[in-house]
PDB file of C-alpha atoms in Angstrom:
ATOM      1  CA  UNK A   1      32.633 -93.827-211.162  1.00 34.00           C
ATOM      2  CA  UNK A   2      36.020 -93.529-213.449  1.00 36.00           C
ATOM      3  CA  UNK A   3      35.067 -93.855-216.792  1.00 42.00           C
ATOM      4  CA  UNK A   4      37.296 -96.441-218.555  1.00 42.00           C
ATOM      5  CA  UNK A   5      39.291 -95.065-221.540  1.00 48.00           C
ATOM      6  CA  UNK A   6      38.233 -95.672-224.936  1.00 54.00           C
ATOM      7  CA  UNK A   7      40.285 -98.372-226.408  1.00 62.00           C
ATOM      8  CA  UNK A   8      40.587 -99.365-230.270  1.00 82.00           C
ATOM      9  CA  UNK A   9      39.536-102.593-231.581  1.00 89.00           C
ATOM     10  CA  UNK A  10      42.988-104.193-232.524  1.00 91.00           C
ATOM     11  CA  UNK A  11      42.519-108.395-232.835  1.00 94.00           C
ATOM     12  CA  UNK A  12      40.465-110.923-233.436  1.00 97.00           C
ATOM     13  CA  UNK A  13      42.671-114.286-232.980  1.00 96.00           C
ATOM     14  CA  UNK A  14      42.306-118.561-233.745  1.00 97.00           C
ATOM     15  CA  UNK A  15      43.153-120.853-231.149  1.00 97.00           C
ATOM     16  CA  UNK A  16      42.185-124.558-230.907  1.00 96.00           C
ATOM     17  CA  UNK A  17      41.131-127.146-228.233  1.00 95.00           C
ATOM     18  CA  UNK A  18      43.455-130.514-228.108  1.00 92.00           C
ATOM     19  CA  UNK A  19      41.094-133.385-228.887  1.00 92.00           C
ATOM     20  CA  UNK A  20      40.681-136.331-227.172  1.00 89.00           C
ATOM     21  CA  UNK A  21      43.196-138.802-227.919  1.00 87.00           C
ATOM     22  CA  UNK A  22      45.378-136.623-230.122  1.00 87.00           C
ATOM     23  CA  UNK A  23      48.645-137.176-230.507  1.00 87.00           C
ATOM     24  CA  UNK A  24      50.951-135.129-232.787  1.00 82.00           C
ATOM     25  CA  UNK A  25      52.128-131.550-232.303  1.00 83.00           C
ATOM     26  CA  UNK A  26      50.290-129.041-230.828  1.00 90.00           C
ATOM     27  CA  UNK A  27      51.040-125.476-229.095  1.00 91.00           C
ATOM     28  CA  UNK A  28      46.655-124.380-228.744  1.00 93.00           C
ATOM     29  CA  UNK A  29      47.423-121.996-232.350  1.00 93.00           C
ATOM     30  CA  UNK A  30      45.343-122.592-235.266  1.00 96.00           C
ATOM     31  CA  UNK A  31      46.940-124.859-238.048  1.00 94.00           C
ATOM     32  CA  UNK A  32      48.135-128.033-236.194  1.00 93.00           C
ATOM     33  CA  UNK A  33      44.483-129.779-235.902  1.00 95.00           C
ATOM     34  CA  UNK A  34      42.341-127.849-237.913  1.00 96.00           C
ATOM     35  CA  UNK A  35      43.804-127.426-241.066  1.00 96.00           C
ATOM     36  CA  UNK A  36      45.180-123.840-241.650  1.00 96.00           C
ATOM     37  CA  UNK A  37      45.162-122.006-245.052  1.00 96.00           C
ATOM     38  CA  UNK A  38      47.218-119.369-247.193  1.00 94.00           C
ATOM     39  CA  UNK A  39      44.837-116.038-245.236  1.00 95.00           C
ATOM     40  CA  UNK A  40      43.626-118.073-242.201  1.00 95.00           C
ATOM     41  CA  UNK A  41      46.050-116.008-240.102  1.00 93.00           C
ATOM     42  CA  UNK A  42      44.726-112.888-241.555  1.00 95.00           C
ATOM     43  CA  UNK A  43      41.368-113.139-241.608  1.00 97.00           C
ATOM     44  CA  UNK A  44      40.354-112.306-237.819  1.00 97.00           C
ATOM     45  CA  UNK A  45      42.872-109.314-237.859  1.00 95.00           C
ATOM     46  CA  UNK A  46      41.727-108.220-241.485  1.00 96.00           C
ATOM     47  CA  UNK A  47      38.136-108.093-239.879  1.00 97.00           C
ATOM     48  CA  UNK A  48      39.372-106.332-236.627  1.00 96.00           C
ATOM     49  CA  UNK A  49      41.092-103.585-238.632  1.00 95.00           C
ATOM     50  CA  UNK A  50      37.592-103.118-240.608  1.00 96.00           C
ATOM     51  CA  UNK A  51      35.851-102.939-237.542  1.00 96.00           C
ATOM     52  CA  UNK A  52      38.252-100.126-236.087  1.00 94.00           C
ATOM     53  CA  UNK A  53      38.008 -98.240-238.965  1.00 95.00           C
ATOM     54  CA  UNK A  54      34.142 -97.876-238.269  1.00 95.00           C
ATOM     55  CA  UNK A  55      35.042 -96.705-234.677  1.00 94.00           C
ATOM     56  CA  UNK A  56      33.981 -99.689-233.214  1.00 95.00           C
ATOM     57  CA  UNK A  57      34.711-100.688-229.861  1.00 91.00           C
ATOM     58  CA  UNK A  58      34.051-102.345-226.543  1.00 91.00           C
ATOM     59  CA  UNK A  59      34.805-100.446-223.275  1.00 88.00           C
ATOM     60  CA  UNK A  60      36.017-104.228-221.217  1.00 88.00           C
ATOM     61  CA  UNK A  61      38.582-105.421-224.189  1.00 92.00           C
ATOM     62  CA  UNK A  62      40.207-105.290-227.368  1.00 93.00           C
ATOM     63  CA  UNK A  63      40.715-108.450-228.484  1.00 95.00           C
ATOM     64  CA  UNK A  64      38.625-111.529-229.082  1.00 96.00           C
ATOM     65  CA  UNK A  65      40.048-115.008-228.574  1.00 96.00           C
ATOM     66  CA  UNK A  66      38.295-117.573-230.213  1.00 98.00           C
ATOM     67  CA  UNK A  67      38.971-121.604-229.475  1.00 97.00           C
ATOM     68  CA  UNK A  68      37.607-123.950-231.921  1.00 98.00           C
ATOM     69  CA  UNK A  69      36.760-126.590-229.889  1.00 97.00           C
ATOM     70  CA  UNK A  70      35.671-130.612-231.244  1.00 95.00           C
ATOM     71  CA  UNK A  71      34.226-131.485-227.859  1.00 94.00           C
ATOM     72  CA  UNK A  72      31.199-128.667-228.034  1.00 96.00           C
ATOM     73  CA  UNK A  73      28.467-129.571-229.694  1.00 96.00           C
ATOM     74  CA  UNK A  74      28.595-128.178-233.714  1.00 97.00           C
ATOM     75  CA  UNK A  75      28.550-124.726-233.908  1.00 97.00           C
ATOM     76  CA  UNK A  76      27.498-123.977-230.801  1.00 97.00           C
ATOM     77  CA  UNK A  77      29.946-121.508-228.925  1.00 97.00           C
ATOM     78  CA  UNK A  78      29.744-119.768-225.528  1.00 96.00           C
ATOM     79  CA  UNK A  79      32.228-117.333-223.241  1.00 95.00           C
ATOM     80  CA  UNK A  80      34.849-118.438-221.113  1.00 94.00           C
ATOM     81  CA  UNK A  81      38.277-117.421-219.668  1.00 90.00           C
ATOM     82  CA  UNK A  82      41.443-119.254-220.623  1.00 88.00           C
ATOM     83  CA  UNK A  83      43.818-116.047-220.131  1.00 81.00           C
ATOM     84  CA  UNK A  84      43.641-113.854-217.250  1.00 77.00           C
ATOM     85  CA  UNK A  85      44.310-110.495-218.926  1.00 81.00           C
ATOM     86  CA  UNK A  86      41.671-107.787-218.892  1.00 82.00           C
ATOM     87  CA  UNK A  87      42.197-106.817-222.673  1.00 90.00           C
ATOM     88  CA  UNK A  88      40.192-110.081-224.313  1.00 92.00           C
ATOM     89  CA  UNK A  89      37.574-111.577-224.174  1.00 94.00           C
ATOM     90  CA  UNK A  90      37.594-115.578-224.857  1.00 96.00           C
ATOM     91  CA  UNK A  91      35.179-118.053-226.225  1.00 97.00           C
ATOM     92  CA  UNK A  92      34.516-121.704-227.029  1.00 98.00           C
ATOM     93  CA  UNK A  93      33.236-123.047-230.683  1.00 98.00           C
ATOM     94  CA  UNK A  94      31.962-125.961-231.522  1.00 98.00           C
ATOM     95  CA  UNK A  95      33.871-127.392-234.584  1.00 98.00           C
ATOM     96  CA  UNK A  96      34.129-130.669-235.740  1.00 96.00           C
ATOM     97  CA  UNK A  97      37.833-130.722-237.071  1.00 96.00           C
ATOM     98  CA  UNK A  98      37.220-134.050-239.675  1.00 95.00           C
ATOM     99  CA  UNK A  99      34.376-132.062-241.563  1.00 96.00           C
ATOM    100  CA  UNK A 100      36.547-128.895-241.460  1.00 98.00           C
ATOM    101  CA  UNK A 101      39.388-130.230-243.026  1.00 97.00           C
ATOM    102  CA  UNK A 102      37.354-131.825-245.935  1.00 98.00           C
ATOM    103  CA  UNK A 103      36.598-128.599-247.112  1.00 98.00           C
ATOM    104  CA  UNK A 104      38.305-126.645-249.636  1.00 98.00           C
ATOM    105  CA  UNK A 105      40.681-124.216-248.970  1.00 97.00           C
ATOM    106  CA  UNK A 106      38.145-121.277-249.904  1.00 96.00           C
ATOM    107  CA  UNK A 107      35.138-123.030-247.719  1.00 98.00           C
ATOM    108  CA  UNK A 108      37.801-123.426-244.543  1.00 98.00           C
ATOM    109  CA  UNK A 109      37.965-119.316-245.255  1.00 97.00           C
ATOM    110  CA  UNK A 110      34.852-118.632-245.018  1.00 97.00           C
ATOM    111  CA  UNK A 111      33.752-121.108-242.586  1.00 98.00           C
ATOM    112  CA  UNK A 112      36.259-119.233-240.593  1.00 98.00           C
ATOM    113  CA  UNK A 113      34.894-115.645-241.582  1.00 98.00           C
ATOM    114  CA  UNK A 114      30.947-117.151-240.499  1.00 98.00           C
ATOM    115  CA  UNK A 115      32.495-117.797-237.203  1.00 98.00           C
ATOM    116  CA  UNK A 116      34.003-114.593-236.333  1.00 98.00           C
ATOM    117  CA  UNK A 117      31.033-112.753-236.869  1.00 98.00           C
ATOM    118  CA  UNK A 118      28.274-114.840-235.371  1.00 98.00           C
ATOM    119  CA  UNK A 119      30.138-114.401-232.395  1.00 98.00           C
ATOM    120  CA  UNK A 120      30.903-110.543-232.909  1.00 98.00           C
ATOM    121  CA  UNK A 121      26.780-110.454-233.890  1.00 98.00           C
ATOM    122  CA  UNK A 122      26.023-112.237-230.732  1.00 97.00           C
ATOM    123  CA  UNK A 123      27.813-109.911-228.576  1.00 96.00           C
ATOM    124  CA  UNK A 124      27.291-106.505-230.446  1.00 96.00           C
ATOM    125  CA  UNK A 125      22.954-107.479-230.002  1.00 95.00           C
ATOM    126  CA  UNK A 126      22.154-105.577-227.283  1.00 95.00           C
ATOM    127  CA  UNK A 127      23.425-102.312-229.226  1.00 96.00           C
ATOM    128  CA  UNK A 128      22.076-101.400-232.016  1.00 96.00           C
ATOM    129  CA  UNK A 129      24.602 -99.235-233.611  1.00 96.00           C
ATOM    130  CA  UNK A 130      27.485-101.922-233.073  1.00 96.00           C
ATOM    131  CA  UNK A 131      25.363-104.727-234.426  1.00 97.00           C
ATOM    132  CA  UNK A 132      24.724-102.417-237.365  1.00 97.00           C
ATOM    133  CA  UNK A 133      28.404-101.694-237.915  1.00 97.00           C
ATOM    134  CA  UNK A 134      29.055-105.829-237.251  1.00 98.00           C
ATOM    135  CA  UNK A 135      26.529-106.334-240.190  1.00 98.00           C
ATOM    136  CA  UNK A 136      28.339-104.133-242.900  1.00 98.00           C
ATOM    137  CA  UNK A 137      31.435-104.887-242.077  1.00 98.00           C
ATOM    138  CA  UNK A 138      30.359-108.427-242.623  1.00 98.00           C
ATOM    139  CA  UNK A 139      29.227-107.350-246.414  1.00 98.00           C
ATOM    140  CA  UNK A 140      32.434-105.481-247.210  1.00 97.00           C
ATOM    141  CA  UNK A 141      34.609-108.542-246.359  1.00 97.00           C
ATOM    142  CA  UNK A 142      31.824-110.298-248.236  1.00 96.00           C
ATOM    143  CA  UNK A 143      32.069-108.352-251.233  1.00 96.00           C
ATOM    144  CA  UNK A 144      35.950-107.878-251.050  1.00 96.00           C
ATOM    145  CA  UNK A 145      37.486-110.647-249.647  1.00 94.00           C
ATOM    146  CA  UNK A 146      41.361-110.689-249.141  1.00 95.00           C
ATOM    147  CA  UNK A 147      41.275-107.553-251.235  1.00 96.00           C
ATOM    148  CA  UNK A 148      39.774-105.400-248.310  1.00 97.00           C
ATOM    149  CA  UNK A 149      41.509-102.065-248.435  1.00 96.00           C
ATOM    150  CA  UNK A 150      41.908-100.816-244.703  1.00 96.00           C
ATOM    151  CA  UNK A 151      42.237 -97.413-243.777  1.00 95.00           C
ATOM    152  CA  UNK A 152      45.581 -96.268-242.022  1.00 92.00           C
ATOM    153  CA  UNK A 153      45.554 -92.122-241.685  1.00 92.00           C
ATOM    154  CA  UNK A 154      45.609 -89.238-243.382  1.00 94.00           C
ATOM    155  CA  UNK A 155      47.131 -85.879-243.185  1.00 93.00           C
ATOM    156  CA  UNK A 156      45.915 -82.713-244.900  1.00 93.00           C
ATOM    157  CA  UNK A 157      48.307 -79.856-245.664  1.00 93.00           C
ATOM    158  CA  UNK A 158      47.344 -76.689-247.359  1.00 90.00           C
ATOM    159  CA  UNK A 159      46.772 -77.817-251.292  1.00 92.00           C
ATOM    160  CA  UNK A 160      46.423 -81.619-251.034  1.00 94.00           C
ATOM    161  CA  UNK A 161      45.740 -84.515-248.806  1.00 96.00           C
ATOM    162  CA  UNK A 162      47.840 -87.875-247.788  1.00 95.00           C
ATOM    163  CA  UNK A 163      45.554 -90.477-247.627  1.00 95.00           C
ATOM    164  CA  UNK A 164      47.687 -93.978-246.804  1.00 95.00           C
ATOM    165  CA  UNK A 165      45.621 -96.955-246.769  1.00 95.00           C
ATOM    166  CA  UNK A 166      46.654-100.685-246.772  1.00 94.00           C
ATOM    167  CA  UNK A 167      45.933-104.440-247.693  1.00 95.00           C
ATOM    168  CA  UNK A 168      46.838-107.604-245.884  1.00 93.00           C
ATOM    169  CA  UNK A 169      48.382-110.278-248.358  1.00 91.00           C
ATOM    170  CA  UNK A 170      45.728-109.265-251.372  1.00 93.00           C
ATOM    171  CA  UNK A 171      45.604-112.131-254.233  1.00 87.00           C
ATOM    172  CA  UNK A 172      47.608-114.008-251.558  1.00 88.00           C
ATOM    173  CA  UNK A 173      50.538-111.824-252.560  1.00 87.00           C
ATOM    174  CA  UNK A 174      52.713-109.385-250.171  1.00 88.00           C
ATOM    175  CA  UNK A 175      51.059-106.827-248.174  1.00 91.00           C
ATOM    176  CA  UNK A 176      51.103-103.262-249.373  1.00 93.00           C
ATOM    177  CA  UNK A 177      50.610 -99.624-248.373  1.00 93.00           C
ATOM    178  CA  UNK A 178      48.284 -97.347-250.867  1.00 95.00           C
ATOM    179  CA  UNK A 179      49.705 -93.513-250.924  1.00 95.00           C
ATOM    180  CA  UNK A 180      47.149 -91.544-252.320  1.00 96.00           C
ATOM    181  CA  UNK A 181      47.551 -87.728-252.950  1.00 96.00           C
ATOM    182  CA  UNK A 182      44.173 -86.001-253.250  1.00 95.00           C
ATOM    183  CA  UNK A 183      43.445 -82.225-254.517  1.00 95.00           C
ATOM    184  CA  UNK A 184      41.544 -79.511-252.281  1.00 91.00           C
ATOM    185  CA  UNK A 185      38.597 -80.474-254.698  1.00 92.00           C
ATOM    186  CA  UNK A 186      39.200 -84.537-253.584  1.00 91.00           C
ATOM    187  CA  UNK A 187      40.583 -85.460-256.931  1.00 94.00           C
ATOM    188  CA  UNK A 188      43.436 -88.218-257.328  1.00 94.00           C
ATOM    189  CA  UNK A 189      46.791 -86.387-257.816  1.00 94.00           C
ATOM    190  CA  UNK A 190      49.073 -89.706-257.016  1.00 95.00           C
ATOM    191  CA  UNK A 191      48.822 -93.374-256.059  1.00 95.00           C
ATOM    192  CA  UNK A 192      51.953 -95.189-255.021  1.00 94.00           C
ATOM    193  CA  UNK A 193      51.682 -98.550-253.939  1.00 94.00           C
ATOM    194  CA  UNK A 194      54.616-100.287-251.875  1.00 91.00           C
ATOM    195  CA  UNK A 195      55.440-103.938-251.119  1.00 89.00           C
ATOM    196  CA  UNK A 196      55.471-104.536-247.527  1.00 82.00           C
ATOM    197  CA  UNK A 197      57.111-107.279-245.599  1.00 64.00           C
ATOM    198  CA  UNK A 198      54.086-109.871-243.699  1.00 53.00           C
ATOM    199  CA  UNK A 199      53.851-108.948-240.478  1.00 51.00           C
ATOM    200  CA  UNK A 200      53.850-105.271-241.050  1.00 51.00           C
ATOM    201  CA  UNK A 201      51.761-103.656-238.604  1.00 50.00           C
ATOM    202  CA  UNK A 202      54.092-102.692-236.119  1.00 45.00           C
ATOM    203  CA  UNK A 203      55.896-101.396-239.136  1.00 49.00           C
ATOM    204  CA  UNK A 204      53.096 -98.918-239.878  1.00 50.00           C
ATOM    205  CA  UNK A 205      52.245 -97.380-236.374  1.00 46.00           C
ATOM    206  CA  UNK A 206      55.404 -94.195-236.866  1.00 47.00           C
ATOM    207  CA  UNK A 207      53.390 -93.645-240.139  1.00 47.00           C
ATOM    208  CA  UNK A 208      50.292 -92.834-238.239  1.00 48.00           C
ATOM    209  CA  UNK A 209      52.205 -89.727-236.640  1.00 47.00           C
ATOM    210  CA  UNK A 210      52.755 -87.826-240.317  1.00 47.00           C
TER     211      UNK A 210
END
């Protein structure tokens, strides 16, 4: 049997299911019933770009979709298939959109954060090593938030290292890309920190190739 290729873990992405009776506008993204916040749109990729910087993967996909969904029964959330790609995997959750958008801004966060990874805990259970990595990856983003510093590449030449690292909209600020220069003996030569424009991933993919 052809053994599929291993494939990084690259997204983690909000949708939402049109309630009943609804009227208004809606396009199935996050943000038009449930109400979105400044690092809503962040936080599932934030947590995917952890997660790939443990080495974790699944062999079937690389991206989770995840539908919050007012007509399933509070959090309860199970598989399905909206798109027919082979890359994702999709599921259902059970979110009552009137008690979500009564919370703060900071609760909507991390009522979004507690859904991501009950689901990524429910399917990483059967392997002990994922769930493991699930489990501290959940306590980083715990512990550091929107300030989660996310590993990019590095490059060592003969007397010193290039370490480039990166966060997504820190403080709620611009992105930026960490340069850090590190001695033979690991010790901090030079940190540069750039400003990066929002959507900069694509933006940092030629950097992997120094």
């Amino acid at each position: 049997m052809r053994q599929m290729k291993k494939s990084k873990f690259k997204d983690i992405r909000l949708f939402e299911i049109k309630p009943e009776n609804y009227t208004g506008n809606f396009d199935g993204i996050f943000g038009n019933v449930y109400s979105r916040t400044i690092d809503s749109k962040n936080i599932g990729y934030r947590i995917a770009k952890k997660l790939d910087n443990f080495d974790f993967y699944f062999d079937e996909f690389d991206h989770i979709f995840i539908f919050l969904n007012p007509k399933l029964k509070e959090d309860d959330f199970l598989e399905t298939k909206i798109y027919d790609v082979k890359w994702n995997k999709d599921f259902y959750y059970g979110l009552d959109f009137k008690i979500f958008n009564q919370l703060s801004e900071n609760d909507r966060d991390l009522k979004l954060q507690e859904i991501i990874f009950k689901i990524l805990t429910k399917i990483s259970e059967n392997d002990v090593s994922k769930l493991e990595i699930v489990k501290k990856i959940e306590q980083i983003i715990d512990n550091e938030k929107i300030n989660t510093e996310l590993f990019l590449t590095e490059k060592s030449f003969k007397n010193f290292t290039v370490k480039i690292t990166f966060k997504i909209n820190p403080n709620h600020q611009k992105s930026i890309i960490i340069f850090l220069i590190l001695s033979k003996e690991n010790k901090e030569l030079c940190c540069e920190t750039f400003e990066v424009f929002q959507n900069f991933s694509y933006f940092l993919f030629p950097i992997k190739e120094i």
